[in-house]
């Protein structure tokens, strides 16, 4: 497994639709506050990434980031981005669709974790 993040078929379908509507986008796993901890989709140029963000991989051709401090808690889990009915994060691009992105996770086995590549710094 080369990615620390993957997506369900339903999430990939919504990602493709949103990319068609909005162009160049990125995911960022939010760390809480107003929208809780949720994967959020933003226009690439409207979400400032910085040295405190790491790239976990790509899903549906979209880069997926999270803060280094949050990654410290999630590093032993594989994240699967899925969709469910409901309202997305206040600023996330899927909000008007009636669907929202959701993170599902599972712990890696010791063998899987040992084989993972390091996370990538912000592009």
Coordinates of C-alpha atoms in Angstrom, one line a residue:
X1 CA 0.0 0.0 0.0
X2 CA 1.7 3.2 -1.1
X3 CA -0.9 5.7 0.0
X4 CA -1.9 6.4 3.6
X5 CA -5.3 7.5 2.3
X6 CA -7.8 6.0 -0.2
X7 CA -11.4 6.7 -1.2
X8 CA -14.6 4.7 -1.6
X9 CA -16.1 4.4 -5.1
X10 CA -18.9 6.9 -4.0
X11 CA -16.3 9.4 -2.7
X12 CA -14.3 9.1 -6.0
X13 CA -17.5 9.8 -7.9
X14 CA -18.2 12.9 -5.9
X15 CA -14.6 14.0 -6.2
X16 CA -14.8 13.7 -10.0
X17 CA -18.0 15.8 -10.0
X18 CA -16.6 18.5 -7.8
X19 CA -13.3 18.6 -9.8
X20 CA -15.4 19.2 -13.0
X21 CA -17.4 21.9 -11.3
X22 CA -14.5 23.6 -9.4
X23 CA -11.3 22.8 -11.1
X24 CA -8.0 22.4 -9.2
X25 CA -8.9 21.3 -5.6
X26 CA -7.2 19.9 -2.5
X27 CA -8.3 17.9 0.6
X28 CA -7.3 18.9 4.1
X29 CA -8.3 16.8 7.1
X30 CA -9.5 19.4 9.5
X31 CA -8.4 19.2 13.1
X32 CA -11.6 20.1 14.8
X33 CA -13.2 23.4 15.9
X34 CA -16.4 24.5 14.1
X35 CA -16.7 21.6 11.7
X36 CA -15.2 18.9 13.9
X37 CA -12.6 16.6 12.4
X38 CA -13.6 16.1 8.8
X39 CA -12.0 15.8 5.4
X40 CA -12.7 19.1 3.6
X41 CA -12.3 19.9 -0.1
X42 CA -11.1 23.4 -1.1
X43 CA -10.1 25.2 -4.2
X44 CA -6.3 24.8 -4.3
X45 CA -5.6 28.6 -4.3
X46 CA -8.1 29.3 -1.4
X47 CA -6.6 27.1 1.3
X48 CA -3.1 28.1 2.4
X49 CA -0.8 25.2 3.0
X50 CA 2.3 25.6 5.0
X51 CA 5.3 24.0 6.6
X52 CA 3.0 22.5 9.3
X53 CA 1.1 20.4 6.7
X54 CA 2.1 17.0 5.3
X55 CA 0.8 15.2 2.2
X56 CA -0.6 11.7 2.9
X57 CA -1.3 10.9 -0.8
X58 CA -3.7 11.5 -3.6
X59 CA -7.3 10.3 -4.0
X60 CA -9.1 10.7 -7.3
X61 CA -6.2 12.9 -8.5
X62 CA -6.6 15.3 -5.6
X63 CA -3.8 15.7 -3.0
X64 CA -4.7 15.0 0.6
X65 CA -3.1 16.9 3.4
X66 CA -3.3 17.1 7.2
X67 CA -1.3 19.1 9.8
X68 CA 1.8 17.4 11.2
X69 CA 0.5 17.6 14.7
X70 CA -2.7 15.8 13.8
X71 CA -0.8 13.3 11.7
X72 CA 1.1 12.4 14.9
X73 CA -2.2 10.9 16.2
X74 CA -3.2 9.3 12.9
X75 CA 0.1 7.9 11.6
X76 CA -0.8 4.3 12.5
X77 CA -4.1 4.3 10.7
X78 CA -5.1 4.0 7.0
X79 CA -7.7 6.6 6.2
X80 CA -10.5 5.9 3.8
X81 CA -12.5 8.8 2.6
X82 CA -16.2 8.0 2.1
X83 CA -19.4 10.0 1.6
X84 CA -22.7 9.9 3.6
X85 CA -25.9 12.0 3.3
X86 CA -25.7 15.2 5.2
X87 CA -24.2 18.7 5.2
X88 CA -20.5 18.9 4.6
X89 CA -18.1 21.3 6.4
X90 CA -19.1 24.9 6.3
X91 CA -16.4 25.8 3.8
X92 CA -16.0 22.4 2.0
X93 CA -17.0 22.3 -1.6
X94 CA -19.4 19.3 -1.3
X95 CA -21.7 21.2 1.1
X96 CA -24.4 22.0 -1.5
X97 CA -24.5 18.4 -2.8
X98 CA -26.5 17.0 0.1
X99 CA -23.5 14.7 0.8
X100 CA -20.5 15.1 3.0
X101 CA -17.1 13.5 3.1
X102 CA -16.3 11.3 6.1
X103 CA -13.1 9.7 7.2
X104 CA -13.1 6.0 8.1
X105 CA -9.9 4.5 9.6
X106 CA -8.3 1.3 10.5
X107 CA -5.0 0.5 12.2
X108 CA -2.2 -0.8 10.1
X109 CA -0.7 -4.2 10.8
X110 CA 2.9 -4.0 12.0
X111 CA 4.0 -5.3 8.5
X112 CA 1.9 -2.7 6.7
X113 CA 3.2 0.1 8.9
X114 CA 6.8 -0.9 8.4
X115 CA 6.4 -0.8 4.6
X116 CA 4.8 2.7 4.4
X117 CA 6.8 5.4 2.8
X118 CA 7.4 8.6 4.8
X119 CA 4.8 11.4 4.5
X120 CA 5.6 14.1 2.0
X121 CA 6.1 17.8 3.1
X122 CA 3.7 20.4 1.6
X123 CA 4.1 20.9 -2.1

